Amino acid sequence: MSLEKKTVLSTRQAEQAGDLVAELVKRGAVAVVIPMIRIIDPERWEACDDVLRSADSFDAVAFTSANAVRQFFERARALGVGSETWAKKKLYAVGEQTANEIQRRSLAVEPLPESYSAGALAAAMRQTDVRGLRIVLPKGNLGSEELTQALKEMGADVRPIEVYRNAPPEPSALEEVRQRVLKNEFDVITFFSPSAAKHFARAVQPALVNRGKAKIAVIGPTTRLAVRRMGFPVDIEAKTSTAVGLVEAIEEYFGS
């Protein structure tokens, strides 16, 4: 098997790591999941609830993460806002995983950008006339303002709403990842988001990674830039920003 005897760390939440773990195991790797982020509810739901109660007054929803999709629709369900409401809206997604979360609810997604990033989604939306469109942008507390600003510059009426908070992992998780990096257990450390890398950096200094054998693998350009800003090297980057794409990139790296 192509990744036999390789130990790969997933820093994603356990409930989101299934696809990555399955692909790694299929190729003979040992997959270790130590989440470096926790997704929790916002401190207040009022802004989201206002949008949901006035759903007929906006035209589209743009999602930049699968977490935003889950949190937004779960809150909608709690308030009794059904799927028929969303079937009438344009639904945009920043990438395949985010789109899959929308499609799991039997809802259609607008065509995806070629590159899976907020900037690429903004560029794709620029090809259509969004002037005057009322667009809701569910996001986390650490979400980038890039898409919001770009849509405003295009003339859209954008309403960002916080639907989750990105919280640090439990101290026990930070200590576990530090000890296992110290023991040089990992051949690859994967990051799917800048926030996971940020929390990881609380436990592990770049010099510690540099001294060991672990290679850093990232899901895409946004995460790559964030990881490098923290002082970590980036050895592997997915050509397609999905779990399968990242595993294929890891496989190609070690195969070469």
Tab-separated table of C-alpha atoms in Angstrom:
chain	number	residue	atom	x	y	z
A	1	MET	CA	0.000	0.000	0.000
A	2	SER	CA	1.233	3.465	-0.911
A	3	LEU	CA	1.261	4.978	2.596
A	4	GLU	CA	1.984	1.831	4.564
A	5	LYS	CA	3.693	2.506	7.917
A	6	LYS	CA	3.038	6.252	7.630
A	7	THR	CA	1.339	7.853	10.624
A	8	VAL	CA	-0.805	10.860	9.726
A	9	LEU	CA	-2.308	13.321	12.204
A	10	SER	CA	-5.714	14.849	11.513
A	11	THR	CA	-6.330	18.088	13.419
A	12	ARG	CA	-9.982	18.321	12.318
A	13	GLN	CA	-12.985	17.803	14.569
A	14	ALA	CA	-13.647	14.094	15.008
A	15	GLU	CA	-17.056	14.297	13.298
A	16	GLN	CA	-15.443	15.830	10.195
A	17	ALA	CA	-12.396	13.597	9.974
A	18	GLY	CA	-14.166	10.488	8.666
A	19	ASP	CA	-13.424	11.001	4.960
A	20	LEU	CA	-9.756	11.734	5.608
A	21	VAL	CA	-9.331	8.770	7.934
A	22	ALA	CA	-11.045	6.404	5.472
A	23	GLU	CA	-8.799	7.500	2.595
A	24	LEU	CA	-5.658	7.163	4.693
A	25	VAL	CA	-6.561	3.706	5.965
A	26	LYS	CA	-7.399	2.601	2.420
A	27	ARG	CA	-3.808	3.427	1.472
A	28	GLY	CA	-2.296	1.655	4.479
A	29	ALA	CA	-1.601	4.645	6.715
A	30	VAL	CA	-2.232	4.895	10.443
A	31	ALA	CA	-4.626	7.804	11.023
A	32	VAL	CA	-4.572	9.647	14.354
A	33	VAL	CA	-7.293	12.215	15.150
A	34	ILE	CA	-6.497	14.916	17.721
A	35	PRO	CA	-8.880	17.824	17.086
A	36	MET	CA	-7.299	21.265	17.318
A	37	ILE	CA	-10.609	23.129	17.200
A	38	ARG	CA	-14.012	22.927	18.830
A	39	ILE	CA	-17.113	24.295	17.137
A	40	ILE	CA	-19.541	25.809	19.641
A	41	ASP	CA	-22.652	27.978	19.408
A	42	PRO	CA	-22.354	31.762	19.195
A	43	GLU	CA	-22.820	33.689	22.416
A	44	ARG	CA	-26.041	35.142	20.999
A	45	TRP	CA	-28.369	33.879	18.262
A	46	GLU	CA	-30.357	37.107	17.781
A	47	ALA	CA	-28.765	38.202	14.489
A	48	CYS	CA	-29.204	34.760	12.951
A	49	ASP	CA	-32.751	34.455	14.246
A	50	ASP	CA	-33.669	37.842	12.769
A	51	VAL	CA	-32.490	36.645	9.362
A	52	LEU	CA	-34.282	33.320	9.634
A	53	ARG	CA	-37.561	34.947	10.629
A	54	SER	CA	-37.331	37.281	7.649
A	55	ALA	CA	-36.018	34.703	5.172
A	56	ASP	CA	-38.329	35.931	2.411
A	57	SER	CA	-36.565	39.294	2.403
A	58	PHE	CA	-33.203	38.028	1.102
A	59	ASP	CA	-32.150	36.398	-2.168
A	60	ALA	CA	-29.126	34.198	-1.471
A	61	VAL	CA	-26.944	32.566	1.154
A	62	ALA	CA	-23.175	32.216	0.733
A	63	PHE	CA	-21.355	29.625	2.830
A	64	THR	CA	-17.588	29.528	3.296
A	65	SER	CA	-17.428	26.425	5.509
A	66	ALA	CA	-19.241	23.193	6.204
A	67	ASN	CA	-19.521	24.246	9.851
A	68	ALA	CA	-21.482	27.326	8.819
A	69	VAL	CA	-23.860	25.155	6.784
A	70	ARG	CA	-24.539	22.787	9.677
A	71	GLN	CA	-25.011	25.488	12.275
A	72	PHE	CA	-27.206	27.690	10.071
A	73	PHE	CA	-29.567	24.929	8.991
A	74	GLU	CA	-29.773	23.386	12.445
A	75	ARG	CA	-30.813	26.745	13.834
A	76	ALA	CA	-33.319	27.139	10.992
A	77	ARG	CA	-34.818	23.756	11.836
A	78	ALA	CA	-35.037	24.709	15.511
A	79	LEU	CA	-37.046	27.788	14.530
A	80	GLY	CA	-39.289	25.828	12.187
A	81	VAL	CA	-37.917	27.305	8.947
A	82	GLY	CA	-38.271	24.437	6.467
A	83	SER	CA	-36.344	23.338	3.387
A	84	GLU	CA	-38.941	24.832	1.037
A	85	THR	CA	-37.649	28.253	2.082
A	86	TRP	CA	-34.105	27.484	0.904
A	87	ALA	CA	-35.193	25.874	-2.354
A	88	LYS	CA	-36.181	29.379	-3.506
A	89	LYS	CA	-32.765	30.908	-2.771
A	90	LYS	CA	-29.436	30.938	-4.559
A	91	LEU	CA	-27.032	28.943	-2.382
A	92	TYR	CA	-23.294	29.469	-2.864
A	93	ALA	CA	-20.493	27.322	-1.434
A	94	VAL	CA	-16.777	27.944	-1.268
A	95	GLY	CA	-15.838	24.352	-2.050
A	96	GLU	CA	-16.848	20.737	-2.456
A	97	GLN	CA	-17.128	19.837	1.223
A	98	THR	CA	-19.275	22.880	1.924
A	99	ALA	CA	-21.411	22.107	-1.124
A	100	ASN	CA	-21.837	18.506	0.011
A	101	GLU	CA	-23.229	19.689	3.340
A	102	ILE	CA	-25.823	21.756	1.468
A	103	GLN	CA	-26.694	18.963	-0.975
A	104	ARG	CA	-27.204	16.509	1.897
A	105	ARG	CA	-30.299	18.578	2.622
A	106	SER	CA	-31.588	18.008	-0.940
A	107	LEU	CA	-30.812	21.598	-1.900
A	108	ALA	CA	-29.147	22.817	-5.085
A	109	VAL	CA	-25.851	24.718	-5.058
A	110	GLU	CA	-24.663	27.296	-7.567
A	111	PRO	CA	-21.596	26.235	-9.646
A	112	LEU	CA	-18.451	25.977	-7.537
A	113	PRO	CA	-15.374	28.145	-8.118
A	114	GLU	CA	-12.369	26.408	-9.677
A	115	SER	CA	-10.287	27.085	-6.570
A	116	TYR	CA	-11.826	26.512	-3.165
A	117	SER	CA	-11.319	29.793	-1.318
A	118	ALA	CA	-13.376	32.834	-0.363
A	119	GLY	CA	-11.502	34.880	-2.938
A	120	ALA	CA	-12.253	32.370	-5.675
A	121	LEU	CA	-15.940	32.301	-4.743
A	122	ALA	CA	-16.033	36.106	-4.915
A	123	ALA	CA	-14.406	35.991	-8.351
A	124	ALA	CA	-16.940	33.411	-9.554
A	125	MET	CA	-19.856	35.469	-8.261
A	126	ARG	CA	-18.395	38.506	-10.025
A	127	GLN	CA	-19.193	36.765	-13.318
A	128	THR	CA	-22.886	37.179	-12.547
A	129	ASP	CA	-24.690	40.380	-11.692
A	130	VAL	CA	-25.050	40.464	-7.914
A	131	ARG	CA	-25.816	44.178	-7.713
A	132	GLY	CA	-28.716	44.705	-5.349
A	133	LEU	CA	-28.861	41.058	-4.311
A	134	ARG	CA	-29.527	40.603	-0.600
A	135	ILE	CA	-27.023	37.979	0.509
A	136	VAL	CA	-26.717	36.375	3.934
A	137	LEU	CA	-23.237	35.210	4.913
A	138	PRO	CA	-23.274	32.745	7.863
A	139	LYS	CA	-19.802	32.517	9.383
A	140	GLY	CA	-17.712	31.793	12.434
A	141	ASN	CA	-16.266	34.325	14.833
A	142	LEU	CA	-12.839	33.989	13.202
A	143	GLY	CA	-14.122	34.038	9.627
A	144	SER	CA	-12.365	36.178	7.026
A	145	GLU	CA	-13.964	39.417	5.847
A	146	GLU	CA	-12.693	38.843	2.304
A	147	LEU	CA	-15.953	37.616	0.799
A	148	THR	CA	-18.049	40.192	2.641
A	149	GLN	CA	-15.912	43.055	1.376
A	150	ALA	CA	-15.759	41.732	-2.186
A	151	LEU	CA	-19.536	41.321	-2.420
A	152	LYS	CA	-20.111	44.821	-1.072
A	153	GLU	CA	-17.747	46.205	-3.695
A	154	MET	CA	-19.832	44.398	-6.341
A	155	GLY	CA	-22.942	46.182	-5.132
A	156	ALA	CA	-24.545	43.366	-3.158
A	157	ASP	CA	-26.359	43.992	0.110
A	158	VAL	CA	-24.447	41.630	2.420
A	159	ARG	CA	-25.445	40.619	5.937
A	160	PRO	CA	-22.785	38.607	7.794
A	161	ILE	CA	-24.124	36.666	10.776
A	162	GLU	CA	-22.201	34.654	13.336
A	163	VAL	CA	-23.499	31.093	13.582
A	164	TYR	CA	-20.625	29.448	15.457
A	165	ARG	CA	-17.515	30.126	17.457
A	166	ASN	CA	-14.203	28.474	16.813
A	167	ALA	CA	-12.899	27.569	20.254
A	168	PRO	CA	-9.515	26.134	21.267
A	169	PRO	CA	-9.279	22.415	21.987
A	170	GLU	CA	-9.264	21.058	25.494
A	171	PRO	CA	-5.892	21.418	27.295
A	172	SER	CA	-5.552	17.629	27.274
A	173	ALA	CA	-5.615	17.603	23.466
A	174	LEU	CA	-2.915	20.281	23.285
A	175	GLU	CA	-0.735	18.323	25.692
A	176	GLU	CA	-1.279	15.070	23.805
A	177	VAL	CA	-0.299	16.575	20.465
A	178	ARG	CA	2.782	18.206	21.987
A	179	GLN	CA	3.990	14.971	23.583
A	180	ARG	CA	3.453	12.942	20.430
A	181	VAL	CA	5.285	15.492	18.289
A	182	LEU	CA	8.127	15.438	20.832
A	183	LYS	CA	8.259	11.666	20.413
A	184	ASN	CA	8.419	12.159	16.625
A	185	GLU	CA	5.396	9.895	16.086
A	186	PHE	CA	3.928	11.603	13.023
A	187	ASP	CA	5.075	11.399	9.431
A	188	VAL	CA	2.463	13.945	8.332
A	189	ILE	CA	0.481	16.641	10.158
A	190	THR	CA	-2.592	17.841	8.258
A	191	PHE	CA	-4.423	21.160	8.502
A	192	PHE	CA	-7.821	21.936	6.999
A	193	SER	CA	-8.139	25.464	8.390
A	194	PRO	CA	-6.014	28.358	9.639
A	195	SER	CA	-7.685	28.155	13.055
A	196	ALA	CA	-6.625	24.530	13.576
A	197	ALA	CA	-3.051	25.529	12.769
A	198	LYS	CA	-3.288	28.493	15.139
A	199	HIS	CA	-4.380	26.306	18.041
A	200	PHE	CA	-1.750	23.690	17.165
A	201	ALA	CA	0.905	26.408	17.386
A	202	ARG	CA	-0.081	27.021	21.014
A	203	ALA	CA	1.273	23.574	21.835
A	204	VAL	CA	4.002	23.039	19.252
A	205	GLN	CA	6.674	25.532	18.184
A	206	PRO	CA	7.849	25.516	14.537
A	207	ALA	CA	11.366	24.576	15.651
A	208	LEU	CA	9.994	21.393	17.206
A	209	VAL	CA	8.406	20.357	13.919
A	210	ASN	CA	11.517	21.292	11.967
A	211	ARG	CA	13.665	19.021	14.126
A	212	GLY	CA	11.427	16.015	13.507
A	213	LYS	CA	10.382	13.949	10.532
A	214	ALA	CA	6.821	15.275	10.218
A	215	LYS	CA	5.762	16.931	6.982
A	216	ILE	CA	3.038	19.570	6.987
A	217	ALA	CA	0.116	19.036	4.583
A	218	VAL	CA	-2.577	21.666	3.963
A	219	ILE	CA	-5.954	21.643	2.251
A	220	GLY	CA	-5.493	24.795	0.179
A	221	PRO	CA	-3.971	28.253	-0.319
A	222	THR	CA	-5.738	30.047	2.541
A	223	THR	CA	-4.504	27.496	5.062
A	224	ARG	CA	-1.054	27.422	3.442
A	225	LEU	CA	-0.605	31.171	3.888
A	226	ALA	CA	-1.762	31.023	7.512
A	227	VAL	CA	0.515	28.096	8.368
A	228	ARG	CA	3.523	29.824	6.850
A	229	ARG	CA	2.754	33.049	8.720
A	230	MET	CA	3.018	31.042	11.935
A	231	GLY	CA	6.499	29.920	10.951
A	232	PHE	CA	5.738	26.344	9.927
A	233	PRO	CA	6.941	24.888	6.637
A	234	VAL	CA	4.364	23.653	4.136
A	235	ASP	CA	5.562	20.518	2.392
A	236	ILE	CA	2.349	19.273	0.781
A	237	GLU	CA	-0.734	21.041	-0.576
A	238	ALA	CA	-3.856	19.464	-2.063
A	239	LYS	CA	-4.469	20.236	-5.725
A	240	THR	CA	-8.173	19.772	-5.063
A	241	SER	CA	-9.302	21.063	-1.670
A	242	THR	CA	-10.980	17.894	-0.414
A	243	ALA	CA	-9.969	15.080	1.931
A	244	VAL	CA	-9.350	12.813	-1.067
A	245	GLY	CA	-7.329	15.536	-2.778
A	246	LEU	CA	-5.142	15.991	0.283
A	247	VAL	CA	-4.493	12.264	0.666
A	248	GLU	CA	-3.619	12.043	-3.026
A	249	ALA	CA	-1.115	14.879	-2.558
A	250	ILE	CA	0.413	13.103	0.446
A	251	GLU	CA	0.630	9.899	-1.551
A	252	GLU	CA	2.292	11.699	-4.450
A	253	TYR	CA	4.809	13.361	-2.123
A	254	PHE	CA	6.003	10.088	-0.612
A	255	GLY	CA	5.790	8.274	-3.926
A	256	SER	CA	8.213	10.709	-5.491
